[in-house]
CSV table of C-alpha atoms in Angstrom, one decimal:
chain,number,residue,atom,x,y,z
A,159,MET,CA,-4.0,19.2,-9.8
A,160,LYS,CA,-7.0,18.8,-7.5
A,161,ARG,CA,-6.4,16.7,-4.5
A,162,THR,CA,-9.5,14.6,-5.2
A,163,LYS,CA,-8.3,13.8,-8.7
A,164,LEU,CA,-4.9,12.7,-7.3
A,165,ILE,CA,-6.4,10.5,-4.6
A,166,ASN,CA,-8.9,8.9,-7.1
A,167,HIS,CA,-6.0,8.1,-9.4
A,168,LEU,CA,-3.9,6.5,-6.7
A,169,THR,CA,-6.9,4.5,-5.5
A,170,GLU,CA,-7.4,3.1,-9.0
A,171,LEU,CA,-3.7,2.4,-9.4
A,172,LEU,CA,-2.9,0.8,-6.0
A,173,LYS,CA,-6.4,-0.6,-5.2
A,174,PRO,CA,-6.1,-0.4,-1.4
A,175,PHE,CA,-9.7,-1.6,-1.1
A,176,GLN,CA,-8.5,-5.1,-2.1
A,177,ILE,CA,-6.0,-5.4,0.8
A,178,SER,CA,-6.6,-5.7,4.6
A,179,ASP,CA,-4.0,-3.5,6.2
A,180,TYR,CA,-2.9,-2.2,9.6
A,181,CYS,CA,-3.5,1.5,8.8
A,182,PRO,CA,-5.7,3.7,6.6
A,183,ASN,CA,-4.4,4.0,3.1
A,184,GLY,CA,-4.9,7.1,1.0
A,185,LEU,CA,-5.4,10.6,2.4
A,186,GLN,CA,-4.6,10.6,6.2
A,187,VAL,CA,-4.4,14.4,6.9
A,188,GLU,CA,-6.2,16.8,4.7
A,189,GLY,CA,-4.5,19.9,3.4
A,190,LYS,CA,-4.9,22.3,0.5
A,191,SER,CA,-7.2,21.2,-2.3
A,192,GLU,CA,-4.8,22.2,-5.1
A,193,ILE,CA,-1.5,20.2,-5.3
A,194,LYS,CA,1.5,21.4,-7.3
A,195,LYS,CA,4.5,20.0,-5.4
A,196,ILE,CA,4.8,16.6,-3.7
A,197,VAL,CA,7.6,15.4,-1.4
A,198,THR,CA,7.9,11.7,-1.2
A,199,GLY,CA,9.7,9.7,1.5
A,200,VAL,CA,9.6,6.4,3.4
A,201,THR,CA,8.1,7.6,6.7
A,202,ALA,CA,6.2,10.7,7.7
A,203,SER,CA,8.7,11.7,10.4
A,204,GLN,CA,9.2,15.2,11.8
A,205,ALA,CA,12.4,15.5,9.7
A,206,LEU,CA,10.5,14.7,6.5
A,207,ILE,CA,7.7,17.1,7.4
A,208,ASP,CA,10.2,19.9,8.1
A,209,ALA,CA,12.0,19.2,4.8
A,210,ALA,CA,8.7,19.4,2.9
A,211,ILE,CA,7.8,22.7,4.5
A,212,GLU,CA,11.2,24.1,3.5
A,213,ARG,CA,10.5,23.1,-0.1
A,214,GLY,CA,7.0,24.5,-0.2
A,215,ALA,CA,5.3,21.1,-0.7
A,216,ASP,CA,1.5,20.9,-0.9
A,217,ALA,CA,1.5,17.1,-0.1
A,218,ILE,CA,3.7,14.5,1.4
A,219,LEU,CA,3.4,10.9,0.0
A,220,VAL,CA,4.9,8.2,2.1
A,221,HIS,CA,4.9,4.4,2.7
A,222,HIS,CA,4.7,4.7,6.5
A,223,GLY,CA,2.0,7.2,7.6
A,224,TYR,CA,0.0,7.4,10.8
A,225,PHE,CA,-3.0,5.8,12.7
A,226,TRP,CA,-1.7,2.3,13.0
A,227,LYS,CA,-3.9,-0.4,14.6
A,228,GLY,CA,-3.1,-0.8,18.3
A,229,GLU,CA,-1.4,2.5,18.7
A,230,ASP,CA,-2.5,5.2,21.2
A,231,GLN,CA,-5.4,7.0,19.6
A,232,THR,CA,-4.8,10.3,21.4
A,233,ILE,CA,-3.1,13.1,19.5
A,234,THR,CA,-0.5,14.0,22.0
A,235,GLY,CA,3.3,14.4,22.1
A,236,MET,CA,5.2,13.4,19.0
A,237,LYS,CA,2.0,12.7,17.0
A,238,LYS,CA,0.5,16.1,18.0
A,239,ARG,CA,3.6,17.9,16.9
A,240,ARG,CA,3.7,16.2,13.6
A,241,ILE,CA,0.1,16.8,12.8
A,242,GLN,CA,0.2,20.3,14.1
A,243,ARG,CA,2.9,21.2,11.6
A,244,LEU,CA,1.0,19.6,8.7
A,245,LEU,CA,-2.2,21.5,9.6
A,246,ALA,CA,-0.4,24.8,10.2
A,247,HIS,CA,1.1,24.6,6.7
A,248,ASP,CA,-2.0,23.1,5.0
A,249,ILE,CA,0.0,20.1,3.8
A,250,ASN,CA,-1.8,16.9,2.7
A,251,LEU,CA,-0.4,13.6,4.1
A,252,ILE,CA,-1.0,10.6,1.8
A,253,ALA,CA,0.2,7.2,2.7
A,254,TYR,CA,0.1,3.7,1.2
A,255,HIS,CA,1.4,0.7,3.1
A,256,LEU,CA,0.7,-2.8,1.9
A,257,PRO,CA,-0.8,-1.6,-1.4
A,258,LEU,CA,2.5,-0.1,-2.2
A,259,ASP,CA,4.5,-3.2,-1.2
A,260,VAL,CA,2.6,-5.5,-3.5
A,261,HIS,CA,2.1,-3.3,-6.7
A,262,PRO,CA,3.6,-5.4,-9.5
A,263,GLU,CA,5.5,-2.5,-11.1
A,264,LEU,CA,5.9,0.3,-8.6
A,265,GLY,CA,5.8,-1.7,-5.4
A,266,ASN,CA,8.6,-2.1,-3.0
A,267,ASN,CA,9.1,-5.8,-3.8
A,268,ALA,CA,9.1,-5.2,-7.5
A,269,GLN,CA,11.5,-2.2,-7.3
A,270,LEU,CA,13.9,-4.0,-5.0
A,271,GLY,CA,13.8,-7.1,-7.2
A,272,ALA,CA,14.6,-4.9,-10.3
A,273,LEU,CA,17.5,-3.2,-8.4
A,274,LEU,CA,19.1,-6.6,-7.5
A,275,GLY,CA,18.4,-8.3,-10.8
A,276,LEU,CA,15.7,-10.7,-9.4
A,277,ASP,CA,12.9,-11.7,-11.7
A,278,ILE,CA,9.6,-12.2,-9.8
A,279,GLU,CA,8.0,-15.6,-10.7
A,280,ARG,CA,5.0,-15.7,-8.4
A,281,PRO,CA,3.7,-14.8,-4.9
A,282,LEU,CA,5.4,-16.6,-2.1
A,283,GLU,CA,1.9,-17.5,-0.9
A,284,PRO,CA,0.5,-19.1,-4.1
A,285,TRP,CA,-3.0,-18.9,-2.8
A,286,ASN,CA,-2.8,-15.1,-2.2
A,287,LYS,CA,-2.6,-12.7,-5.2
A,288,SER,CA,-1.9,-9.9,-2.7
A,289,SER,CA,0.9,-11.8,-1.0
A,290,VAL,CA,3.4,-9.3,0.5
A,291,ALA,CA,6.3,-11.8,-0.1
A,292,VAL,CA,7.3,-13.0,-3.5
A,293,LYS,CA,9.5,-15.7,-5.1
A,294,GLY,CA,12.0,-15.1,-7.9
A,295,LYS,CA,15.3,-16.1,-9.3
A,296,LEU,CA,18.7,-14.8,-10.3
A,297,ALA,CA,19.8,-15.0,-13.9
A,298,THR,CA,23.1,-16.5,-12.8
A,299,PRO,CA,23.6,-18.4,-9.5
A,300,MET,CA,25.6,-16.5,-6.9
A,301,SER,CA,27.5,-17.3,-3.7
A,302,VAL,CA,26.3,-16.0,-0.4
A,303,LYS,CA,29.3,-13.6,-0.3
A,304,ASP,CA,28.7,-12.3,-3.8
A,305,PHE,CA,25.0,-11.8,-3.2
A,306,ALA,CA,25.8,-9.9,0.0
A,307,ILE,CA,28.2,-7.7,-1.9
A,308,LEU,CA,25.5,-7.0,-4.6
A,309,ILE,CA,23.0,-6.0,-1.9
A,310,GLU,CA,25.6,-3.7,-0.2
A,311,ASN,CA,26.5,-2.0,-3.5
A,312,LYS,CA,23.0,-1.4,-4.6
A,313,LEU,CA,21.5,-0.4,-1.2
A,314,GLY,CA,24.5,1.4,0.3
A,315,ARG,CA,24.3,-0.7,3.4
A,316,ALA,CA,25.9,-3.9,4.4
A,317,PRO,CA,23.3,-6.6,5.2
A,318,LEU,CA,23.1,-8.9,8.1
A,319,VAL,CA,24.0,-12.3,6.5
A,320,ASN,CA,23.5,-15.8,7.8
A,321,ALA,CA,25.0,-18.5,5.5
A,322,ALA,CA,23.2,-21.8,6.0
A,323,GLY,CA,25.5,-24.1,4.1
A,324,ASP,CA,27.6,-23.7,1.0
A,325,HIS,CA,25.0,-24.0,-1.7
A,326,LEU,CA,24.8,-21.3,-4.4
A,327,ILE,CA,21.8,-19.0,-4.6
A,328,LYS,CA,19.5,-19.4,-7.6
A,329,THR,CA,16.0,-19.0,-6.2
A,330,VAL,CA,15.3,-16.1,-3.8
A,331,ALA,CA,12.2,-15.2,-1.8
A,332,TRP,CA,11.9,-11.7,-0.5
A,333,CYS,CA,9.7,-9.2,1.3
A,334,THR,CA,10.8,-5.6,2.0
A,335,GLY,CA,10.6,-4.1,5.5
A,336,GLY,CA,9.7,-6.4,8.4
A,337,GLY,CA,9.0,-9.6,6.6
A,338,GLN,CA,11.2,-12.0,8.5
A,339,SER,CA,8.3,-14.3,9.4
A,340,PHE,CA,8.0,-15.5,5.8
A,341,ILE,CA,11.4,-17.4,6.0
A,342,ASP,CA,9.7,-20.6,7.1
A,343,LEU,CA,7.3,-20.6,4.2
A,344,ALA,CA,10.2,-19.9,1.8
A,345,ALA,CA,12.2,-22.8,3.3
A,346,SER,CA,9.2,-25.1,3.0
A,347,GLN,CA,9.3,-24.5,-0.8
A,348,GLY,CA,13.0,-25.3,-1.1
A,349,ILE,CA,14.1,-21.8,-1.9
A,350,ASP,CA,17.8,-21.1,-1.7
A,351,ALA,CA,17.8,-17.7,0.1
A,352,TYR,CA,15.4,-15.3,1.8
A,353,LEU,CA,15.8,-11.6,1.8
A,354,THR,CA,14.0,-9.0,3.9
A,355,GLY,CA,14.6,-5.9,5.9
A,356,GLU,CA,14.7,-7.1,9.5
A,357,ALA,CA,15.7,-10.1,11.6
A,358,SER,CA,14.3,-11.6,14.8
A,359,GLU,CA,16.1,-13.8,17.2
A,360,GLN,CA,14.4,-17.0,15.9
A,361,THR,CA,15.1,-16.1,12.3
A,362,ILE,CA,18.7,-17.3,12.4
A,363,HIS,CA,17.6,-20.7,13.9
A,364,SER,CA,15.1,-21.0,11.1
A,365,SER,CA,17.8,-20.3,8.5
A,366,ASN,CA,20.3,-22.7,10.0
A,367,GLU,CA,17.9,-25.6,10.6
A,368,GLN,CA,16.2,-25.4,7.2
A,369,SER,CA,19.3,-24.7,5.1
A,370,ILE,CA,18.1,-21.4,3.7
A,371,HIS,CA,20.5,-18.5,3.4
A,372,PHE,CA,19.2,-15.3,5.1
A,373,PHE,CA,19.8,-11.6,4.4
A,374,ALA,CA,18.4,-8.7,6.4
A,375,ALA,CA,19.2,-5.5,4.4
A,376,GLY,CA,17.4,-2.9,6.6
A,377,HIS,CA,13.7,-2.0,6.9
A,378,HIS,CA,14.3,1.5,5.6
A,379,ALA,CA,16.9,0.6,3.0
A,380,THR,CA,14.7,-2.0,1.4
A,381,GLU,CA,11.6,0.3,1.3
A,382,ARG,CA,13.0,3.4,-0.3
A,383,TYR,CA,12.3,2.4,-3.8
A,384,GLY,CA,8.5,1.9,-4.1
A,385,VAL,CA,7.5,5.4,-2.9
A,386,LYS,CA,10.3,6.9,-5.0
A,387,ALA,CA,9.0,5.1,-8.1
A,388,LEU,CA,5.4,6.1,-7.4
A,389,GLY,CA,6.4,9.7,-7.1
A,390,GLU,CA,8.3,9.6,-10.4
A,391,TYR,CA,5.4,7.9,-12.1
A,392,LEU,CA,3.0,10.7,-10.9
A,393,ALA,CA,5.5,13.3,-12.2
A,394,THR,CA,5.2,11.7,-15.7
A,395,GLN,CA,1.4,11.5,-15.6
A,396,PHE,CA,0.5,14.9,-14.3
A,397,ASP,CA,1.8,18.5,-14.1
A,398,LEU,CA,3.4,17.9,-10.7
A,399,GLU,CA,6.8,18.7,-9.2
A,400,VAL,CA,7.8,15.7,-7.2
A,401,GLU,CA,10.9,15.3,-5.0
A,402,PHE,CA,12.0,12.2,-3.1
A,403,ILE,CA,13.8,13.0,0.2
A,404,ASP,CA,15.6,10.1,1.9
A,405,ILE,CA,15.7,10.8,5.6
A,406,HIS,CA,18.6,8.6,6.9
A,407,ASN,CA,17.6,5.7,9.0
A,408,PRO,CA,20.1,2.9,9.8
A,409,VAL,CA,17.4,0.4,10.7
């Protein structure tokens, strides 16, 4: 399909114009105008670019692309090598950050919730329809140990766990990736547990002092599922070959 048609469809689907983000969403590096094969992945790393070249991809679709606010604007070193490879092989780089996090069906939060059996009830920020953190619940209350086992079984990675008491988990707030700062908001709402990808030093103190269980399941591990689901959706809607490639990252 034509690149312009694909980008227009993704714009209508993910509505990046409604969200203030830290990077440009959509087409970041222009390649060939006709797209037949797409490789999807979490981050546009050199390893993912090389894998896409090997597979003859016309486009790479990721959650973490380039040109972040505050980064060095010069195209040198690692950034130069990555972009040079994309341009040399005429590969499009398409990236959606927060718009992919918050999409109600294909988004990272929605996909992680479905994987763990969590039903989304509302945004964690009730005043913000584009909240990147959400609140939900488990169908059956679980212990901290059992919830940690569920996370490990589903994500293939043992989470960092901080039990803040002996209460069972019924309500859960979560934000994939680096969303640890939302723990205080979750605690203020009396939520039993908070799940995200990363932890900061102060996160554990917040957990202990506000009696909210905390789980950090990995930035990469929690954000594999949105871009994978988006690629699978595109394959059902258009005559496209789509392949998800999971470049290992322990973080």
